[in-house]
XYZ file of C-alpha atoms in Angstrom:
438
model
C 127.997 116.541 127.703
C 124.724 114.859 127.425
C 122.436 115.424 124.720
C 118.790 116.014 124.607
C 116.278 113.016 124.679
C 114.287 111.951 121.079
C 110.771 111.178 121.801
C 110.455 106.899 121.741
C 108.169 108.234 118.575
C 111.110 109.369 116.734
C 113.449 106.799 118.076
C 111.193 104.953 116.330
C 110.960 106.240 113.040
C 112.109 104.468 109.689
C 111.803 105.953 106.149
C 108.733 104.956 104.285
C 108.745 102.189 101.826
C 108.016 104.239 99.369
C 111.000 106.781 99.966
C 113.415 104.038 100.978
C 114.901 103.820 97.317
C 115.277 107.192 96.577
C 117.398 107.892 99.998
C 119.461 104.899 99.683
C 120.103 106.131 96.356
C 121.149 109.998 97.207
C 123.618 108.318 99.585
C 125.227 106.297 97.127
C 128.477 107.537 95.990
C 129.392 106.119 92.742
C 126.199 106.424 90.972
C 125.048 104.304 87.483
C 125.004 106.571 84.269
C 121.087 106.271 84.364
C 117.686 105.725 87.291
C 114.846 104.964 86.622
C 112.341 105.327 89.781
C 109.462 103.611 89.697
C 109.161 103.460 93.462
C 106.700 106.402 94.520
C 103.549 107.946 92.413
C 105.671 110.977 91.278
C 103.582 111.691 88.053
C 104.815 113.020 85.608
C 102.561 114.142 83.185
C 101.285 117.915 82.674
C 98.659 118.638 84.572
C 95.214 119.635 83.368
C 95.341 122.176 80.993
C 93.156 124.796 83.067
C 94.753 124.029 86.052
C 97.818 124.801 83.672
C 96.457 128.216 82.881
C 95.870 129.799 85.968
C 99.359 128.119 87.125
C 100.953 130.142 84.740
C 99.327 133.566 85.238
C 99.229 133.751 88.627
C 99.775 137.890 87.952
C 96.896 138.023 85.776
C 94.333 140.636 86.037
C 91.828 138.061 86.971
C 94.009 136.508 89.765
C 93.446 137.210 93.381
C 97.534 137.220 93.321
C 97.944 139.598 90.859
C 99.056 141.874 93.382
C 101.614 139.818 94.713
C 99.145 139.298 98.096
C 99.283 136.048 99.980
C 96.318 135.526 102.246
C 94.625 132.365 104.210
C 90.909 131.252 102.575
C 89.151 130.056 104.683
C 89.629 127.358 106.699
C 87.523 125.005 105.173
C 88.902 125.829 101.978
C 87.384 128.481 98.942
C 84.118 128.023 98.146
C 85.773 128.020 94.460
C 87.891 124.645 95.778
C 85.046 123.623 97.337
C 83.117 123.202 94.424
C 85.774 122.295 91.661
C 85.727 118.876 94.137
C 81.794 118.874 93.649
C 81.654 119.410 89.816
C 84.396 116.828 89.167
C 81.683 114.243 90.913
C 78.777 115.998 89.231
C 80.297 115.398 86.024
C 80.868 111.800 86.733
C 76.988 111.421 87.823
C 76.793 111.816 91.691
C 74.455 113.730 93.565
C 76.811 116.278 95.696
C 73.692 118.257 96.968
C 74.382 117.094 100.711
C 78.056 116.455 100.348
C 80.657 118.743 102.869
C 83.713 119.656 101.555
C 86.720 120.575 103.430
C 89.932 121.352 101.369
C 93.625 120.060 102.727
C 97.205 120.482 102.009
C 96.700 117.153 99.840
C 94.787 113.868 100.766
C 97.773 113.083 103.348
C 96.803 115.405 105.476
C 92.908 114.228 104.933
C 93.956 110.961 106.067
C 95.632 112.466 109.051
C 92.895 114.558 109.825
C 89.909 111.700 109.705
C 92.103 109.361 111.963
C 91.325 111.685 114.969
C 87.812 112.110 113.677
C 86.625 108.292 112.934
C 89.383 106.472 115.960
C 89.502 106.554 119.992
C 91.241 108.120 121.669
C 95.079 108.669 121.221
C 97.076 106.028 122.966
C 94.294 103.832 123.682
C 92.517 100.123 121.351
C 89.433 101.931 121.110
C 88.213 102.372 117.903
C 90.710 101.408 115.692
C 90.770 102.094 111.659
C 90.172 98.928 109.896
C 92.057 98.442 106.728
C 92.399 95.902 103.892
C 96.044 94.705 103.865
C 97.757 95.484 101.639
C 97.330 99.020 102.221
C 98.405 102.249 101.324
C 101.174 102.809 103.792
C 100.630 106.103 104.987
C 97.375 105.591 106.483
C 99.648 103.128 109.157
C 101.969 105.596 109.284
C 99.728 108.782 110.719
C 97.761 106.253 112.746
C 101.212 105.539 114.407
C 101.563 109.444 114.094
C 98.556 110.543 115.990
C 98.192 107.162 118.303
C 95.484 105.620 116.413
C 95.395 101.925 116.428
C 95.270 99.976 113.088
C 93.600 96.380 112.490
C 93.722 94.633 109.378
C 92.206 91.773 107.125
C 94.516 90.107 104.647
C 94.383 89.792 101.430
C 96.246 86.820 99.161
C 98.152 87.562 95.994
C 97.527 84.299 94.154
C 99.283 83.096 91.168
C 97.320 84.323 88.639
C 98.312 87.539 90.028
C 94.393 88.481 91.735
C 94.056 89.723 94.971
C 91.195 87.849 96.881
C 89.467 89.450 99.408
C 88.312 87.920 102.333
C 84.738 86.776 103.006
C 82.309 88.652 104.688
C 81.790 86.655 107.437
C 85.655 86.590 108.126
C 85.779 90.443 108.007
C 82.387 90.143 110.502
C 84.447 88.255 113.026
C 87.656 90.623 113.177
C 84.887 93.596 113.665
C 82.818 91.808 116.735
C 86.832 91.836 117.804
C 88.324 94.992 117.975
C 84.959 97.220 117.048
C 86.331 99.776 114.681
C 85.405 103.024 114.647
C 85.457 103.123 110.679
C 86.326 100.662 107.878
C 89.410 102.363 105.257
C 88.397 101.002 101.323
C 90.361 101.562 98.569
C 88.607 100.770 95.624
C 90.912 101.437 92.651
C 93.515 100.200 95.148
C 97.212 101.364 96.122
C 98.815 99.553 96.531
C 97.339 96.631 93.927
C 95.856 97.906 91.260
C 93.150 96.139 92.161
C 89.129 97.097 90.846
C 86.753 96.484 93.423
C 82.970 96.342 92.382
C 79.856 97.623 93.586
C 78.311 94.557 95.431
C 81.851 94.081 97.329
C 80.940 97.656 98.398
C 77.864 96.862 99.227
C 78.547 94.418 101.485
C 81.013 96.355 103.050
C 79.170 99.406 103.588
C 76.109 96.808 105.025
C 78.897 95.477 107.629
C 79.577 99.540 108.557
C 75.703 100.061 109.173
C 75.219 96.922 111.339
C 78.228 97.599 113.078
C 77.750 101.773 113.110
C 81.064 102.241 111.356
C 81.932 105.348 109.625
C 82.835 104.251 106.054
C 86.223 105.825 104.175
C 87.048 105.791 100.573
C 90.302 106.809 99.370
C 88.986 107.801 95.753
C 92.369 109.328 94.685
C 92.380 107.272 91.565
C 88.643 107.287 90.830
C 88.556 107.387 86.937
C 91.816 105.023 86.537
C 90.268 101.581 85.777
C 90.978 99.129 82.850
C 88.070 96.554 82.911
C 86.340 96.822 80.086
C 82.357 97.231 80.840
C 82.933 98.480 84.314
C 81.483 101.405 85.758
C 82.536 104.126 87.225
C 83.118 103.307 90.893
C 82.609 105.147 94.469
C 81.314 105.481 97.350
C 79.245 108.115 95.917
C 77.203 105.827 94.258
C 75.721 103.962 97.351
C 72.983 105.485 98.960
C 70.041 104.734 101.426
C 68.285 102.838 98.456
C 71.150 100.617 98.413
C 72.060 99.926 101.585
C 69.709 101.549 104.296
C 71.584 103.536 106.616
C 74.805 104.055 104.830
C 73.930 107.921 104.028
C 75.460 109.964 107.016
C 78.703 107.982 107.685
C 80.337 107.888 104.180
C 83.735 110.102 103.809
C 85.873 109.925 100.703
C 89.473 111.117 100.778
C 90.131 113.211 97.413
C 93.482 114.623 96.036
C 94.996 116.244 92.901
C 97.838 114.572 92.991
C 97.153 111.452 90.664
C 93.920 112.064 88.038
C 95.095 115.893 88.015
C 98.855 114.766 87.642
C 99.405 118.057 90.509
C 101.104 115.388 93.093
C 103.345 118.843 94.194
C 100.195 120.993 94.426
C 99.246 119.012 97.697
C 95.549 120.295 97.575
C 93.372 117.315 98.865
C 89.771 117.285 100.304
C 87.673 115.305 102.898
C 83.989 115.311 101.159
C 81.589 113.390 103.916
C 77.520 113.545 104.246
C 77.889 113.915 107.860
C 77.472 117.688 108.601
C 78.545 117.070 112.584
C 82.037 115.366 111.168
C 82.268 118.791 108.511
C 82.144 120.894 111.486
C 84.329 119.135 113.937
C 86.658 118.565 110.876
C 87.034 122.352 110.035
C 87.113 123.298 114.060
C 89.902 120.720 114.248
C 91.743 122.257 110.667
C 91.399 125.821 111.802
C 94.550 124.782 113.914
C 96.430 124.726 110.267
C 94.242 127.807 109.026
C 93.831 126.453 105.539
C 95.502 125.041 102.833
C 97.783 126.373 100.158
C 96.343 129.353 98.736
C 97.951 128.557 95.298
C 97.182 125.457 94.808
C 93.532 126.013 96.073
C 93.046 129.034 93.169
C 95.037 126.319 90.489
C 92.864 123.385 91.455
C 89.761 125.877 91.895
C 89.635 126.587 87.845
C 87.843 122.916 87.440
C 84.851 123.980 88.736
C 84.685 125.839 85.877
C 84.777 123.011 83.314
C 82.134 120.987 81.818
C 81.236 116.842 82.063
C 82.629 116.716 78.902
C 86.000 118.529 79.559
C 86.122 115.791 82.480
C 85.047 112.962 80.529
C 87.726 113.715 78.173
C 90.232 114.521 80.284
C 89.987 111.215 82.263
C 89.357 109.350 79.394
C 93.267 110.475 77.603
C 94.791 109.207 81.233
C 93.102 105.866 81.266
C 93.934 105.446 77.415
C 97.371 106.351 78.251
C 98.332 104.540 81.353
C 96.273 101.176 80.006
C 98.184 100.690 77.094
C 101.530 101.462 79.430
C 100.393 98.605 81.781
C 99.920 96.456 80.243
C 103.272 96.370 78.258
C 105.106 96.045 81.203
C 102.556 93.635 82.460
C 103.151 91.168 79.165
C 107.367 92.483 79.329
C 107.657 91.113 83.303
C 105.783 87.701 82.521
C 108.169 87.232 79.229
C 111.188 88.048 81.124
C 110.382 85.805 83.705
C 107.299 83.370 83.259
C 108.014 82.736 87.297
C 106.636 86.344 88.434
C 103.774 87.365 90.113
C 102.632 89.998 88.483
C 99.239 91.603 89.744
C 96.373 91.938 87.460
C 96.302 95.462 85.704
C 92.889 96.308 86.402
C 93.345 100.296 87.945
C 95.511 102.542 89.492
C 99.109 103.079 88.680
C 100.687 100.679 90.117
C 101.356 97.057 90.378
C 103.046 94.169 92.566
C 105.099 92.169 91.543
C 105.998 89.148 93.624
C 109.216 86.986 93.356
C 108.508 84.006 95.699
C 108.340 82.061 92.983
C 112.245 82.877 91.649
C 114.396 83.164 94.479
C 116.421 81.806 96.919
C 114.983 80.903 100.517
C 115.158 84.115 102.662
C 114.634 86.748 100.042
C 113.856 89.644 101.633
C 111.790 92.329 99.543
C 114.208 95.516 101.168
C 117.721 93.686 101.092
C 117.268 93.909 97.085
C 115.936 97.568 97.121
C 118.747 98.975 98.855
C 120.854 96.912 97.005
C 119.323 98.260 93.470
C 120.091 102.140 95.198
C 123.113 101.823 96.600
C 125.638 99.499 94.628
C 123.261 97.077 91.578
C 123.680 98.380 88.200
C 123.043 96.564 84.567
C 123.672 97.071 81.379
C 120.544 98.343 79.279
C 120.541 99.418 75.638
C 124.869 100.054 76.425
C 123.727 102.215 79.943
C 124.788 101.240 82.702
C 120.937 101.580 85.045
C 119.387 100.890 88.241
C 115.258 100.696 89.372
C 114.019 101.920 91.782
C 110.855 100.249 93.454
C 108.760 100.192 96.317
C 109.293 97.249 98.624
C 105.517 96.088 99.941
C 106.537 94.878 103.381
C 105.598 98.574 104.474
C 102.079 97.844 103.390
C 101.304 95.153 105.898
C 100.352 96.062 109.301
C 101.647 92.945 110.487
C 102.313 91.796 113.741
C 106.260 91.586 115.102
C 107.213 88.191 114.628
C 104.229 87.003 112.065
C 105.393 85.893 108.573
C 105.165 89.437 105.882
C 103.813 88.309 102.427
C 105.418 91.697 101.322
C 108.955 89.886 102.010
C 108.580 89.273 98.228
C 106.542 91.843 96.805
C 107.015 94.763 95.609
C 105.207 97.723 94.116
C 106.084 99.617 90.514
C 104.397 102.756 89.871
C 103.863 103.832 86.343
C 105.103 107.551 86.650
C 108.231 107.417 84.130
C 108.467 107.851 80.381
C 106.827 105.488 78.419
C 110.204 104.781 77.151
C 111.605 104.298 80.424
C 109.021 101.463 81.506
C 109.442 99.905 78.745
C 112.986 99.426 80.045
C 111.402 98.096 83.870
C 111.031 94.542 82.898
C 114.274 93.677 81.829
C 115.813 95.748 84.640
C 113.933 94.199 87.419
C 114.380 91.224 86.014
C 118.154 91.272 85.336
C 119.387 92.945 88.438
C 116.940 90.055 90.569
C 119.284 88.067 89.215
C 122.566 89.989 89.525
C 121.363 89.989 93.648
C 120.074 86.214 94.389
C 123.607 85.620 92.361
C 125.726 87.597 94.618
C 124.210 86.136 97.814
């Protein structure tokens, strides 16, 4: 008997990069005595202590659950939500007064949800989302989703582990090319930890106005930057008097998961100046009629707190994750002089690239389902496996064009400080259990 037909989307469908380890790993039969999985930003830190509250009295007088009612908000989110996004950019010293705000189930489905809004039509070249490769993975992923083209400039991991963008004029020439509906920035950037600054923006947001581009920013790690004397950095912060123009096509993607440590909340926001995209956004979201109740009403009690609650707050995460990087930053290079290792300058995350240390024909997946589903060494008399992110999901490259993620991959900084401290030895020791076994 015949069986019904997958859609060729379907057929087509791999895990993501960043979930690779972790299924190859729940297959595995015979497991190690000890993981550690540093392959997806799972954090796990408590969350913000009056988030925390209202998470754990959701019966309170006070609560609208008390009563043990579920019911939709509305579609565009609470106007609580709404503003807990506002006053966490208030705090930091943005003008929200003409900012929209339209709450999601998490920035994933923000991303989703501004592909149809910024690209052509489904199916079709028109309009494409231009990224910065590496990028986040998931914004190629729902492009592919919702049949949004992709183009991409490249950036080169050089050996003092900095990311170099390309130069304006380079990124000029791909646009008169494929004329992108909007340009994707990252500017505490997943996947490299790398810090952009305000005159890179600048020029980019210049190239959006010339070439009447919407401009994106994926701000979910706004706050998380190392560099001492650096500012706080968004999109936020460039207005007309900056670059003339630029007010009226900026959108931001915003989340809980990674500054609030709520990654299972999924509450997320698209904040734009463009009223017209606000309204076609919540037309086109009243198809999902709004996002988790819950997690709206736990994320709503920040817009409640004060600049310095937030200052504070953000303040104990960079403190904490800094001094984290960079001890696995200075572990990796002592381990192995011969890595890669991307600068720690924000984010939680960092590549590290092997090209340097192995054998011709390394291939960045090959070791990380070999780390999930058989590698094991001994650490501290326990026998443990890593699990990381391999970066070759990250490139929108072409079939057939050479992958600089072939020998990258991506840690995230989401376990125990005593388990990262464990990461560089690991990686480094089962690298070399795998080039020796092929």
């Amino acid at each position: 008997m015949s069986k019904p037909i997958l859609s060729a989307h379907f057929e087509s469908r791999t895990p993501s990069a960043v979930r690779l380890a972790q299924m190859k790993y729940d297959e595995r039969k015979v497991k190690p005595e000890a993981v550690i999985n540093v392959g997806i930003g799972n954090v796990s830190l408590p969350t913000n202590p009056a988030m925390m509250k209202r998470m754990f009295a959701l019966d309170a007088p006070e609560s609208p659950f008390e009563k043990g009612v579920l019911r939709y908000t509305s579609t565009a989110g609470s106007i609580e939500t709404q503003d807990a996004f506002k006053n966490i950019l208030e705090c930091e010293g943005f003008d929200t007064s003409k900012l929209f705000v339209q709450v999601t189930d998490g920035g994933s489905t923000g991303m989703e949800l501004l592909l149809i809004g910024v690209c052509g039509p489904a199916g079709t070249d028109e309009k494409p989302l231009m990224m910065i490769d590496p990028a986040y993975t998931n914004y190629i992923s729902f492009a592919e989703r919702v049949g949004r083209k992709t183009i991409t400039v490249k950036r080169h991991l050089n050996e003092d582990g900095k990311f170099s963008l390309p130069e304006l004029d380079e990124i000029e020439e791909v646009i008169k090319e494929h004329n992108p509906g909007a340009l994707l920035v990252i500017p505490y950037d997943n996947p490299t930890g790398q810090l952009y600054d305000y005159e890179t923006l600048k020029g980019l947001a210049r190239l959006c106005v010339k070439y009447n581009m919407w401009m994106i920013s994926d701000e979910a790690y706004r706050e998380l930057y190392y560099v001492e004397g650096r500012e706080l950095l968004s999109i936020w912060g460039i207005t007309d008097a900056d670059v003339p123009g630029i007010e009226g096509r900026r959108i931001s993607v915003e989340t809980a998961s990674k500054v609030w440590n709520a990654c299972g909340l999924r509450i997320g926001a698209l904040i734009t100046d463009s009223e017209e995209f606000n309204n076609r956004s919540v037309a086109e979201y009243t198809a999902n009629l709004c996002a988790n109740a819950i997690g709206q009403y736990i994320f709503g009690a920040l817009a409640h707190e004060s600049k310095e609650q937030i200052a504070e707050w953000c303040k104990s995460l960079r403190d904490y994750y800094q001094k984290l990087i960079f001890e696995v930053y200075n572990g990796l290079k002592k381990q192995e002089p011969g890595l890669i290792v991307s600068s720690p300058d924000a984010t939680i995350y960092s590549v590290i690239d092997v090209r340097n240390v192995v054998k011709p024909g390394f291939d960045a997946i090959d070791f990380v389902l070999y780390c999930a589903g058989e590698g094991s060494v001994n650490i501290d008399g326990v026998e443990t496996t890593l699990l990381v992110a391999p970066l070759k999901g990250f490139y929108d490259i072409a079939k057939g064009e050479n992958n600089p993620g072939s020998t990258q991959f991506r840690i995230s900084f989401v376990e125990s400080p005593e388990n990262m401290a464990k990461v560089p030895e690991l990686f480094v020791k089962l690298l070399r259990q795998y080039e020796a076994s092929r």
